Coordinates of C-alpha atoms and ligand atoms in Angstrom, one line a residue:
X1 CA 16.3 -30.0 19.6
X2 CA 18.6 -27.2 18.3
X3 CA 19.7 -24.3 20.3
X4 CA 17.2 -21.9 18.8
X5 CA 14.3 -24.3 19.2
X6 CA 15.2 -24.7 22.9
X7 CA 15.4 -20.9 23.3
X8 CA 11.9 -20.7 21.8
X9 CA 10.5 -23.2 24.3
X10 CA 12.0 -21.3 27.2
X11 CA 10.6 -18.0 26.0
X12 CA 7.2 -19.7 25.6
X13 CA 7.4 -21.1 29.1
X14 CA 8.1 -17.5 30.4
X15 CA 5.0 -16.2 28.5
X16 CA 2.7 -19.0 29.7
X17 CA 3.8 -18.4 33.3
X18 CA 3.2 -14.7 32.9
X19 CA -0.3 -15.4 31.6
X20 CA -0.9 -17.4 34.7
X21 CA 0.3 -14.5 36.8
X22 CA 3.2 -16.5 38.4
X23 CA 6.2 -15.3 40.4
X24 CA 8.1 -12.7 38.4
X25 CA 11.5 -14.0 39.5
X26 CA 10.7 -17.5 38.1
X27 CA 9.5 -15.9 34.9
X28 CA 12.6 -13.9 34.5
X29 CA 14.7 -17.0 35.0
X30 CA 13.2 -18.5 31.8
X31 CA 13.2 -15.5 29.6
X32 CA 16.8 -14.7 30.8
X33 CA 17.8 -18.3 30.0
X34 CA 16.3 -18.1 26.6
X35 CA 18.4 -15.0 25.8
X36 CA 21.5 -16.5 27.3
X37 CA 21.5 -19.5 25.0
X38 CA 20.3 -17.5 22.0
X39 CA 23.4 -15.4 22.3
X40 CA 25.7 -18.5 22.0
X41 CA 27.2 -19.8 18.8
X42 CA 25.8 -23.2 17.9
X43 CA 29.1 -25.0 18.3
X44 CA 29.7 -23.5 21.8
X45 CA 26.2 -24.4 22.9
X46 CA 26.6 -28.0 21.7
X47 CA 30.0 -28.3 23.4
X48 CA 28.6 -27.0 26.7
X49 CA 25.7 -29.5 26.6
X50 CA 28.0 -32.4 25.6
X51 CA 30.3 -31.6 28.5
X52 CA 27.4 -31.1 31.0
X53 CA 28.5 -27.5 31.7
X54 CA 25.5 -25.6 30.6
X55 CA 24.9 -24.4 34.2
X56 CA 28.2 -22.5 34.1
X57 CA 26.5 -20.0 31.9
X58 CA 25.5 -16.7 33.6
X59 CA 21.7 -16.8 34.3
X60 CA 21.3 -20.5 34.0
X61 CA 20.9 -22.4 37.2
X62 CA 20.9 -26.2 37.9
X63 CA 17.1 -26.6 37.4
X64 CA 17.1 -24.7 34.1
X65 CA 20.2 -26.6 32.9
X66 CA 18.5 -30.0 33.4
X67 CA 15.5 -28.8 31.4
X68 CA 17.7 -27.6 28.6
X69 CA 19.5 -30.9 28.6
X70 CA 16.2 -32.8 28.5
X71 CA 14.9 -30.7 25.6
X72 CA 18.2 -31.2 23.8
X73 CA 18.3 -35.0 24.1
X74 CA 14.6 -35.9 23.8
X75 CA 13.0 -32.9 22.1
X76 CA 10.3 -32.9 24.9
X77 CA 9.8 -31.4 28.3
X78 CA 7.1 -32.8 30.6
X79 CA 7.1 -29.6 32.6
X80 CA 6.3 -27.6 29.5
X81 CA 3.5 -29.9 28.3
X82 CA 1.8 -29.7 31.7
X83 CA 2.1 -26.0 31.8
X84 CA 0.7 -25.6 28.3
X85 CA -2.3 -27.8 29.2
X86 CA -3.0 -25.6 32.2
X87 CA -3.4 -22.3 30.3
X88 CA -6.7 -21.5 28.7
X89 CA -6.3 -21.4 24.9
X90 CA -8.2 -18.2 24.7
X91 CA -5.5 -16.4 26.7
X92 CA -2.9 -17.6 24.3
X93 CA -5.0 -16.4 21.4
X94 CA -5.2 -13.0 22.9
X95 CA -1.5 -12.7 22.6
X96 CA -2.1 -12.2 18.9
X97 CA -3.9 -8.9 19.5
X98 CA -1.6 -5.9 19.0
X99 CA -1.0 -4.0 22.2
X100 CA -1.9 -6.9 24.5
X101 CA 1.0 -8.6 26.3
X102 CA 0.9 -11.5 28.8
X103 CA 0.8 -9.2 31.8
X104 CA -2.3 -7.3 30.6
X105 CA -4.0 -10.5 29.6
X106 CA -3.4 -12.0 33.1
X107 CA -4.9 -8.8 34.6
X108 CA -8.0 -9.1 32.3
X109 CA -8.4 -12.8 33.4
X110 CA -8.0 -12.0 37.1
X111 CA -10.1 -8.8 37.3
X112 CA -12.8 -9.5 34.7
X113 CA -12.8 -13.3 34.3
X114 CA -12.2 -12.8 30.6
X115 CA -10.7 -15.9 28.9
X116 CA -11.5 -15.7 25.2
X117 CA -11.3 -13.1 22.5
X118 CA -15.0 -12.9 22.2
X119 CA -15.5 -12.3 25.9
X120 CA -12.8 -9.6 25.7
X121 CA -14.5 -7.9 22.9
X122 CA -17.8 -7.9 24.8
X123 CA -16.0 -6.5 27.9
X124 CA -14.5 -3.7 25.8
X125 CA -17.9 -2.8 24.3
X126 CA -19.5 -2.7 27.8
X127 CA -16.7 -0.3 28.8
X128 CA -15.5 -2.6 31.6
X129 CA -11.9 -2.8 30.3
X130 CA -11.4 1.0 30.4
X131 CA -12.1 1.0 34.2
X132 CA -9.3 -1.4 35.0
X133 CA -6.1 0.0 36.5
X134 CA -3.4 0.4 33.8
X135 CA -5.9 0.3 30.9
X136 CA -8.1 3.3 30.2
X137 CA -10.3 4.4 27.3
X138 CA -7.4 4.6 24.8
X139 CA -6.2 1.0 25.5
X140 CA -9.8 -0.2 25.3
X141 CA -10.2 1.3 21.8
X142 CA -6.9 -0.1 20.7
X143 CA -8.0 -3.6 21.8
X144 CA -11.2 -3.3 19.8
X145 CA -9.3 -2.1 16.7
X146 CA -6.7 -4.9 17.3
X147 CA -9.4 -7.6 17.3
X148 CA -10.8 -6.3 14.1
X149 CA -7.4 -6.0 12.4
X150 CA -6.5 -9.5 13.6
X151 CA -9.5 -10.8 11.6
X152 CA -8.3 -8.9 8.5
X153 CA -4.7 -10.1 9.0
X154 CA -5.7 -13.7 9.4
X155 CA -7.5 -13.6 6.1
X156 CA -6.2 -14.8 2.8
X157 CA -6.0 -12.3 -0.1
X158 CA -6.9 -12.5 -3.7
X159 CA -4.0 -13.1 -6.0
X160 CA -4.8 -9.9 -7.9
X161 CA -4.7 -7.7 -4.8
X162 CA -1.6 -9.4 -3.4
X163 CA 0.2 -8.9 -6.7
X164 CA -0.8 -5.2 -6.7
X165 CA 0.8 -4.8 -3.3
X166 CA 3.9 -6.9 -4.1
X167 CA 4.9 -5.4 -7.4
X168 CA 5.9 -1.9 -6.2
X169 CA 7.8 -3.5 -3.3
X170 CA 9.7 -5.8 -5.7
X171 CA 10.6 -2.8 -7.9
X172 CA 11.7 -0.9 -4.8
X173 CA 13.9 -3.8 -3.7
X174 CA 15.4 -4.1 -7.2
X175 CA 16.2 -0.4 -7.3
X176 CA 18.4 -0.6 -4.1
X177 CA 22.2 -0.5 -4.8
X178 CA 22.9 -3.4 -2.6
X179 CA 20.4 -5.7 -4.3
X180 CA 21.7 -8.0 -7.0
X181 CA 18.6 -10.1 -7.5
X182 CA 15.1 -10.0 -6.1
X183 CA 12.0 -12.1 -6.8
X184 CA 8.6 -12.8 -5.3
X185 CA 8.3 -16.4 -4.2
X186 CA 5.5 -18.4 -2.4
X187 CA 1.9 -18.9 -3.5
X188 CA 1.9 -15.6 -5.4
X189 CA 4.6 -16.8 -7.8
X190 CA 2.8 -20.1 -8.1
X191 CA -0.3 -18.2 -9.3
X192 CA -2.6 -19.5 -6.6
X193 CA -6.0 -17.9 -6.6
X194 CA -5.6 -16.7 -3.1
X195 CA -2.4 -15.8 -1.2
X196 CA -1.7 -16.0 2.5
X197 CA 1.4 -13.8 2.7
X198 CA 4.1 -12.4 0.4
X199 CA 7.5 -13.9 0.3
X200 CA 10.4 -11.8 -1.1
X201 CA 13.8 -13.4 -1.8
X202 CA 16.8 -11.1 -2.3
X203 CA 20.4 -11.7 -3.2
X204 CA 22.5 -8.8 -1.8
X205 CA 26.1 -8.1 -0.9
X206 CA 25.2 -5.8 2.0
X207 CA 22.1 -6.8 4.0
X208 CA 21.4 -3.9 6.5
X209 CA 20.2 -1.3 3.9
X210 CA 17.8 -3.9 2.4
X211 CA 16.2 -4.8 5.7
X212 CA 16.0 -1.1 6.7
X213 CA 14.3 -0.2 3.4
X214 CA 11.9 -3.1 3.7
X215 CA 10.7 -2.3 7.3
X216 CA 10.4 1.4 6.6
X217 CA 8.7 1.5 3.2
X218 CA 5.5 3.6 3.3
X219 CA 3.0 0.7 3.1
X220 CA 4.3 -0.9 6.3
X221 CA 1.9 -0.6 9.3
X222 CA 3.8 -2.9 11.7
X223 CA 7.1 -4.6 11.8
X224 CA 6.5 -8.0 13.2
X225 CA 10.1 -9.3 13.0
X226 CA 13.5 -7.9 12.2
X227 CA 16.7 -9.8 12.0
X228 CA 20.0 -9.6 10.2
X229 CA 18.9 -11.3 7.0
X230 CA 15.2 -11.4 7.3
X231 CA 12.2 -9.4 8.3
X232 CA 8.4 -9.6 8.4
X233 CA 6.0 -6.7 8.1
X234 CA 2.2 -6.1 8.0
X235 CA 1.2 -3.9 5.1
X236 CA -1.8 -1.7 4.6
X237 CA -4.8 -3.8 3.8
X238 CA -3.6 -6.4 6.3
X239 CA -1.3 -8.6 4.1
X240 CA 1.9 -9.8 5.7
X241 CA 5.2 -9.9 3.8
X242 CA 8.4 -11.9 4.6
X243 CA 11.8 -10.9 3.3
X244 CA 14.8 -13.2 3.2
X245 CA 18.2 -12.1 2.1
X246 CA 20.7 -14.6 0.9
X247 CA 24.2 -14.6 -0.6
X248 CA 24.1 -14.6 -4.4
X249 CA 25.3 -18.2 -4.7
X250 CA 22.3 -19.4 -2.6
X251 CA 19.7 -17.4 -4.5
X252 CA 18.4 -20.1 -6.8
X253 CA 18.1 -22.6 -3.9
X254 CA 16.3 -20.1 -1.7
X255 CA 14.0 -19.0 -4.5
X256 CA 13.1 -22.6 -5.2
X257 CA 12.6 -23.4 -1.6
X258 CA 10.4 -20.5 -0.7
X259 CA 8.4 -20.8 -4.0
X260 CA 7.2 -24.2 -2.8
X261 CA 4.8 -25.6 -2.6
X262 CA 5.4 -27.7 0.5
X263 CA 4.4 -30.9 -1.4
X264 CA 6.6 -30.1 -4.3
X265 CA 9.5 -29.4 -1.9
X266 CA 9.0 -32.6 -0.1
X267 CA 9.2 -34.6 -3.3
X268 CA 12.2 -32.7 -4.6
X269 CA 14.0 -33.3 -1.3
X270 CA 13.2 -37.0 -1.5
X271 CA 14.5 -37.1 -5.0
X272 CA 17.8 -35.5 -3.8
X273 CA 18.1 -38.0 -1.0
X274 CA 17.7 -40.9 -3.4
X275 CA 20.8 -39.4 -5.1
X276 CA 22.7 -39.1 -1.8
X277 CA 22.1 -35.3 -1.8
X278 CA 20.4 -32.9 0.6
X279 CA 18.3 -30.2 -0.9
X280 CA 17.4 -27.1 1.2
X281 CA 17.1 -23.4 1.0
X282 CA 20.9 -23.3 1.5
X283 CA 21.9 -25.5 -1.4
X284 CA 22.2 -29.0 -2.8
X285 CA 25.0 -30.7 -0.9
X286 CA 26.1 -34.3 -0.2
X287 CA 23.9 -35.8 2.5
X288 CA 26.9 -37.5 4.1
X289 CA 29.9 -35.7 5.8
X290 CA 30.6 -33.3 8.5
X291 CA 28.2 -30.6 9.7
X292 CA 24.7 -29.3 8.7
X293 CA 23.5 -28.6 5.2
X294 CA 23.9 -24.9 5.9
X295 CA 27.5 -25.3 6.9
X296 CA 28.3 -27.5 3.9
X297 CA 26.7 -24.9 1.6
X298 CA 28.7 -22.2 3.3
X299 CA 31.9 -24.3 2.5
X300 CA 30.7 -24.5 -1.1
X301 CA 30.6 -28.3 -0.9
X302 CA 27.5 -28.6 -3.0
X303 CA 26.3 -28.2 -6.5
X304 CA 26.5 -24.6 -7.9
X305 CA 23.3 -23.4 -9.6
X306 CA 23.1 -20.0 -11.2
X307 CA 19.4 -20.2 -11.5
X308 CA 16.4 -22.5 -10.8
X309 CA 16.9 -24.3 -14.0
X310 CA 20.3 -25.3 -12.6
X311 CA 18.6 -26.7 -9.4
X312 CA 16.3 -28.9 -11.5
X313 CA 19.0 -29.9 -13.9
X314 CA 21.2 -31.1 -11.0
X315 CA 18.4 -33.5 -10.1
X316 CA 17.9 -34.7 -13.7
X317 CA 14.9 -32.6 -14.3
X318 CA 13.8 -30.0 -16.9
X319 CA 12.7 -26.6 -15.5
X320 CA 9.3 -26.8 -13.8
X321 CA 7.3 -23.6 -14.2
X322 CA 6.3 -22.3 -10.8
X323 CA 2.5 -22.7 -11.5
X324 CA 3.0 -26.5 -11.8
X325 CA 4.8 -26.9 -8.5
X326 CA 2.0 -28.4 -6.5
X327 CA 3.3 -31.9 -6.1
X328 CA 0.8 -33.2 -8.6
X329 CA 3.0 -35.1 -10.9
X330 CA 5.2 -32.3 -12.3
X331 CA 8.4 -34.0 -11.1
X332 CA 7.6 -37.3 -12.9
X333 CA 6.7 -35.3 -16.0
X334 CA 9.9 -33.2 -15.8
X335 CA 11.9 -36.4 -15.5
X336 CA 10.4 -37.8 -18.7
X337 CA 10.7 -34.5 -20.5
X338 CA 6.9 -34.5 -20.7
X339 CA 6.0 -31.2 -19.2
X340 CA 3.3 -29.4 -21.2
X341 CA 4.1 -26.3 -23.1
X342 CA 1.8 -24.1 -21.0
X343 CA -0.4 -21.4 -22.5
X344 CA 0.9 -17.9 -22.1
X345 CA -0.8 -14.5 -21.8
X346 CA 0.6 -13.5 -25.2
X347 CA -1.1 -16.4 -26.8
X348 CA -4.6 -14.9 -26.3
X349 CA -6.0 -13.4 -29.5
X350 CA -9.3 -12.2 -28.0
X351 CA -11.9 -13.0 -25.4
X352 CA -15.5 -13.8 -25.0
X353 CA -18.0 -13.0 -22.1
X354 CA -17.7 -9.2 -21.7
X355 CA -20.4 -6.8 -20.5
X356 CA -21.3 -3.3 -21.7
X357 CA -23.5 -0.5 -20.4
X358 CA -26.3 -2.3 -22.1
X359 CA -26.5 -4.5 -19.0
X360 CA -24.4 -4.1 -15.9
X361 CA -21.1 -3.1 -17.5
X362 CA -19.7 0.4 -17.0
X363 CA -18.2 1.1 -20.4
X364 CA -20.0 1.3 -23.8
X365 CA -19.6 -1.1 -26.6
X366 CA -17.3 1.3 -28.4
X367 CA -15.1 1.8 -25.3
X368 CA -14.9 -1.9 -24.7
X369 CA -14.0 -2.5 -28.4
X370 CA -11.4 0.2 -28.3
X371 CA -9.8 -1.2 -25.2
X372 CA -9.6 -4.6 -26.7
X373 CA -7.9 -3.1 -29.8
X374 CA -5.4 -1.4 -27.5
X375 CA -4.6 -4.8 -26.1
X376 CA -3.9 -6.0 -29.6
X377 CA -6.8 -8.4 -29.6
X378 CA -8.1 -9.6 -33.0
X379 CA -11.6 -10.1 -31.6
X380 CA -13.9 -9.3 -28.7
X381 CA -17.0 -11.2 -27.8
X382 CA -19.9 -9.3 -26.2
X383 CA -22.1 -11.2 -23.8
X384 CA -24.5 -8.9 -21.9
X385 CA -27.0 -10.4 -19.5
X386 CA -30.3 -11.9 -20.6
X387 CA -33.8 -10.7 -19.6
X388 CA -34.2 -12.8 -16.4
X389 CA -31.2 -11.2 -14.8
X390 CA -33.1 -8.1 -13.8
X391 CA -30.7 -7.2 -11.1
X392 CA -28.1 -6.9 -13.8
X393 CA -30.3 -5.0 -16.2
X394 CA -30.5 -8.0 -18.5
X395 CA -31.4 -7.3 -22.1
X396 CA -34.9 -7.9 -23.5
X397 CA -35.2 -9.5 -27.0
X398 CA -35.6 -6.1 -28.6
X399 CA -32.5 -4.6 -26.8
X400 CA -30.4 -7.6 -27.8
X401 CA -31.5 -7.3 -31.4
X402 CA -30.6 -3.6 -31.3
X403 CA -27.2 -4.5 -29.9
X404 CA -26.7 -7.1 -32.7
X405 CA -27.3 -4.3 -35.2
X406 CA -25.0 -1.9 -33.5
X407 CA -22.2 -4.5 -33.5
X408 CA -22.8 -5.2 -37.2
X409 CA -22.6 -1.5 -37.9
X410 CA -19.4 -1.1 -35.9
X411 CA -17.8 -4.1 -37.7
X412 CA -18.8 -2.6 -41.1
X413 CA -17.6 0.9 -40.2
X414 CA -13.9 0.1 -40.6
X415 CA -13.3 2.1 -37.4
X416 CA -11.9 -0.9 -35.6
X417 CA -9.2 -3.4 -36.2
X418 CA -10.7 -5.6 -33.6
X419 CA -13.6 -7.7 -34.8
X420 CA -16.7 -7.8 -32.5
X421 CA -18.7 -11.0 -32.0
X422 CA -22.4 -10.9 -31.0
X423 CA -23.3 -13.0 -28.0
X424 CA -25.2 -13.2 -24.8
X425 CA -24.7 -14.4 -21.3
X426 CA -27.9 -16.3 -21.3
X427 CA -29.4 -17.3 -18.0
X428 CA -29.9 -21.0 -17.3
X429 CA -33.4 -20.9 -15.8
X430 CA -34.1 -23.1 -12.7
X431 CA -35.3 -26.0 -14.8
X432 CA -32.4 -25.8 -17.2
X433 CA -34.2 -24.1 -20.1
X434 CA -32.5 -21.0 -21.6
X435 CA -33.7 -17.5 -21.1
X436 CA -34.1 -16.7 -24.9
X437 CA -35.8 -18.7 -27.5
X438 CA -34.0 -20.7 -30.2
X439 CA -34.7 -18.3 -33.1
X440 CA -33.0 -15.4 -31.3
X441 CA -30.1 -17.4 -30.0
X442 CA -29.5 -18.7 -33.5
X443 CA -28.8 -15.2 -34.7
X444 CA -25.8 -14.7 -32.4
X445 CA -22.2 -15.6 -33.1
X446 CA -22.1 -17.5 -29.8
X447 CA -23.9 -18.1 -26.5
X448 CA -22.5 -18.3 -23.0
X449 CA -25.0 -20.1 -20.6
X450 CA -24.7 -19.3 -16.9
X451 CA -26.6 -19.8 -13.6
X452 CA -27.6 -16.6 -11.8
X453 CA -30.6 -17.7 -9.7
X454 CA -31.9 -20.5 -7.4
X455 CA -28.4 -21.1 -6.0
X456 CA -29.9 -23.2 -3.2
X457 CA -30.9 -26.1 -5.4
X458 CA -29.5 -29.4 -4.2
X459 CA -26.5 -30.9 -6.1
X460 CA -28.5 -33.3 -8.1
X461 CA -31.1 -30.7 -9.3
X462 CA -28.4 -28.2 -10.0
X463 CA -26.3 -30.7 -11.9
X464 CA -29.3 -31.8 -14.0
X465 CA -30.2 -28.2 -14.7
X466 CA -26.7 -27.3 -16.0
X467 CA -26.4 -30.4 -18.0
X468 CA -29.7 -29.7 -19.7
X469 CA -28.4 -26.3 -20.7
X470 CA -25.1 -27.8 -21.9
X471 CA -27.1 -30.2 -24.1
X472 CA -29.0 -27.4 -25.7
X473 CA -27.7 -27.1 -29.2
X474 CA -27.7 -23.3 -28.9
X475 CA -25.0 -23.3 -26.1
X476 CA -21.5 -22.5 -27.2
X477 CA -19.9 -22.3 -23.7
X478 CA -20.7 -22.7 -20.1
X479 CA -20.1 -19.6 -17.8
X480 CA -18.6 -19.8 -14.2
X481 CA -19.3 -23.5 -13.4
X482 CA -19.9 -23.0 -9.6
X483 CA -20.7 -19.3 -9.2
X484 CA -18.2 -19.1 -6.3
X485 CA -16.9 -15.7 -5.2
X486 CA -13.4 -16.3 -3.7
X487 CA -13.2 -15.5 0.0
X488 CA -16.8 -14.4 0.1
X489 CA -19.2 -17.1 -1.1
X490 CA -19.0 -20.8 -1.8
X491 CA -20.2 -21.9 -5.2
X492 CA -23.5 -23.6 -5.6
X493 CA -23.4 -27.4 -5.3
X494 CA -22.8 -29.1 -8.6
X495 CA -21.1 -32.3 -9.7
X496 CA -18.3 -30.9 -11.8
X497 CA -17.2 -34.2 -13.3
X498 CA -20.7 -34.9 -14.7
X499 CA -20.9 -31.5 -16.2
X500 CA -17.5 -31.9 -17.7
X501 CA -18.6 -35.2 -19.3
X502 CA -21.7 -33.5 -20.7
X503 CA -19.7 -30.6 -22.1
X504 CA -17.2 -33.0 -23.8
X505 CA -20.0 -35.1 -25.2
X506 CA -21.8 -32.0 -26.6
X507 CA -18.7 -30.1 -27.9
X508 CA -19.5 -27.3 -25.5
X509 CA -16.6 -25.2 -24.1
X510 CA -16.3 -24.5 -20.4
X511 CA -15.0 -21.1 -19.5
X512 CA -12.3 -20.3 -17.1
X513 CA -13.8 -17.2 -15.8
X514 CA -10.8 -15.0 -15.3
X515 CA -12.3 -12.5 -12.9
X516 CA -9.8 -12.5 -9.9
X517 CA -12.9 -13.0 -7.7
X518 CA -14.0 -16.2 -9.5
X519 CA -11.3 -18.2 -11.3
X520 CA -14.1 -20.7 -12.0
X521 CA -13.9 -23.5 -13.2
X522 CA -11.2 -24.2 -10.7
X523 CA -7.7 -25.1 -12.0
X524 CA -7.8 -28.4 -10.1
X525 CA -10.3 -29.8 -12.6
X526 CA -8.6 -28.6 -15.8
X527 CA -5.8 -31.0 -16.3
X528 CA -7.9 -34.2 -16.4
X529 CA -10.8 -32.5 -18.2
X530 CA -8.5 -31.2 -21.0
X531 CA -6.8 -34.6 -21.4
X532 CA -10.3 -36.0 -22.1
X533 CA -10.9 -33.4 -24.7
X534 CA -12.6 -30.5 -23.0
X535 CA -11.9 -27.1 -24.5
X536 CA -11.4 -24.0 -22.4
X537 CA -12.1 -20.3 -23.0
X538 CA -10.3 -17.8 -20.8
X539 CA -13.0 -15.3 -20.3
X540 CA -12.4 -12.0 -18.4
X541 CA -16.1 -11.4 -17.6
X542 CA -15.2 -7.7 -17.9
X543 CA -17.6 -5.1 -16.7
X544 CA -15.1 -2.3 -17.5
X545 CA -12.4 -1.7 -20.0
X546 CA -9.7 -2.4 -17.4
X547 CA -11.6 -5.6 -16.5
X548 CA -10.3 -7.1 -19.8
X549 CA -6.9 -7.3 -18.1
X550 CA -8.3 -10.0 -15.8
X551 CA -7.2 -12.6 -18.3
X552 CA -3.8 -12.4 -16.6
X553 CA -5.3 -14.0 -13.5
X554 CA -7.1 -16.5 -15.8
X555 CA -3.9 -17.5 -17.5
X556 CA -2.4 -18.3 -14.0
X557 CA -5.2 -20.7 -13.4
X558 CA -5.0 -22.1 -16.9
X559 CA -1.3 -22.8 -16.4
X560 CA -1.9 -24.4 -13.0
X561 CA -4.4 -26.6 -14.8
X562 CA -1.6 -27.7 -17.2
X563 CA -3.4 -26.2 -20.2
X564 CA -1.6 -25.7 -23.5
X565 CA -2.6 -23.4 -26.3
X566 CA -4.4 -26.2 -28.1
X567 CA -6.9 -26.5 -25.2
X568 CA -7.7 -22.7 -25.1
X569 CA -10.0 -21.6 -27.9
X570 CA -9.4 -17.9 -27.6
X571 CA -5.8 -18.5 -28.7
X572 CA -7.1 -19.1 -32.2
X573 CA -6.4 -16.3 -34.7
X574 CA -9.4 -14.5 -36.1
X575 CA -9.9 -16.5 -39.2
X576 CA -9.8 -19.8 -37.5
X577 CA -12.0 -18.5 -34.7
X578 CA -14.6 -17.5 -37.2
X579 CA -14.5 -20.9 -38.9
X580 CA -14.8 -22.6 -35.5
X581 CA -17.8 -20.5 -34.6
X582 CA -19.5 -21.0 -37.9
X583 CA -19.0 -24.8 -37.6
X584 CA -20.6 -24.7 -34.2
X585 CA -23.5 -22.6 -35.5
X586 CA -24.1 -25.0 -38.4
X587 CA -24.5 -27.8 -35.9
X588 CA -26.9 -26.0 -33.7
Ligands
DGT609 P1 0.5 -19.0 1.5 O1 1.4 -17.9 1.9 O2 -0.3 -19.6 2.6 O3 -0.4 -18.6 0.4 O4 1.4 -20.2 0.8 P2 2.9 -20.3 0.5 O5 3.1 -21.5 -0.4 O6 3.4 -19.0 0.0 O7 3.5 -20.7 1.9 P3 4.5 -19.9 2.9 O8 4.5 -18.4 2.7 O9 4.1 -20.4 4.3 O10 5.9 -20.5 2.6 C1 6.5 -20.3 1.3 C2 7.1 -21.5 0.8 O11 8.2 -21.9 1.7 C3 6.2 -22.8 0.8 O12 5.4 -22.8 -0.4 C4 7.2 -23.9 0.8 C5 8.3 -23.3 1.7 N1 8.0 -23.8 3.1 C6 7.6 -23.1 4.1 N2 7.5 -23.9 5.2 C7 7.8 -25.1 4.8 C8 7.9 -26.4 5.5 O13 7.6 -26.5 6.7 N3 8.3 -27.5 4.8 C9 8.6 -27.4 3.4 N4 9.0 -28.4 2.8 N5 8.6 -26.2 2.8 C10 8.2 -25.1 3.5
CA610 CA1 3.4 -17.0 1.2
CA611 CA1 5.6 -16.7 4.1
ZN612 ZN1 -22.4 -14.3 -15.0

């Protein structure tokens, strides 16, 4: 074990002993010992251990010295393991509640017999905590709030929301005089549908002003860690953010490392090792030789890389876009020069599946069309709900026919450069039939078919139901395959691969619903499905004019699914899109 790891174990021992209410002098010996070795330089610590002189340090007696030596040589400590096993896990969990330290927790255990977060919450609600010496009403309220916040903090966050929080921080960092480069890393950069925490990587000459700015910017509600070159904070809304500052020459390596994913990093590191190199956040250095990778990097022994492309190139790879870095074959593809040319936001020429005030949208047809035009889109497909979706004010046959006329009139008026397509988001009824009859559906430019009811059907029934809809010659595309709402609701049970087969066989498109809450069909299915010939439509499912912008989230998922422009129908320019739709209609 390294010096820092040993110090952490000693500090944890002190905490555990405090939770158990043990002798304060003994406790202080461990926390003091942790601080004493933390303050040492690595080399000095190693030297003292090697010479058996660790007990000459102030604050470290013989007993502690032998424990440190045991940890150093074996990485384990029997005393620590026994101690850990003797402390109730609920007490350790309580340490995560802001405002509760080991001493208070020990008192709660002793006086109230509370040994879990749930029991603590109940005790607070019954007012029993306020009555304890050293607690009071205020503390009791703080604990209740802390428990609630802890739940929010442990949550993951939608990519869209995380990005909204991260962008102003990134801009703030870039505006600092000391900052040379700043990027967002982690799952956010990889375009994951949900994000655990934010990771900022900064190259700076001077570090102190950057750390100070980061921990004191207005969105910060709590500083959870602050060091010389890193800091962690909790932001409003509960999301955590980590900052790491590195020297400019290490920036590309740190950015690559903290972008991840873990699986991608493991494979990259193995590839480096196969070439006698060691890859880490510090650099790409020879695996052999004196000292740690960090020290070698500091001595500039490694490969220089001005950017991430340089990191990949040094390992014989072409640049791997962050979205593909999931350890799912991207390194092999990069080696062979076979990475796909991923679809980009700018490739989209329009979008289908959009709602208006006719059903449950909040903007009118004209407002939606005008917004699409402002985005530079050549076309916009309207798809309001069908009559069975009463909760969403689904259109009756008459109202849909009226909308078809309105759209024709708008298209003919010459007011718009964006062409409107008539459509519907037609309910797939519980038995797989469609909500409108053939004659009406045949009058529309396209038809999205979606499930909005009877979510509880078993997988076989649901799969059969959706396949029946996909086999309907009136269906152009399938909406939100599983109906999941991220972080809120699981999707209904459906056999995705069978539905994909049916869609391919029937020339039906499956949408990538780009709503940041959905991102459905999931990116993990897309690569194989597209290889087999499935076409995708990146659909915003917009209910407002700003909702059209959701395609940005959809493009993340499309890229994670290795999709190229050729697999995404709404990259077609207007003329080709019209021919494509006409050809579909002729067949149905
Ligand atoms: P998240 O925050 O849960 O949505 O996911 P990430 O991917 O942002 O993970 P995070 O924030 O824990 O760490 C950022 C990146 O740092 C991660 O993708 C890869 C790298 N990393 C962190 N811990 C490890 C590790 O133990 N091993 C390896 N190989 N890489 C790690
Ligand atoms: Ca992260
Ligand atoms: Ca992190
Ligand atoms: Zn829908």
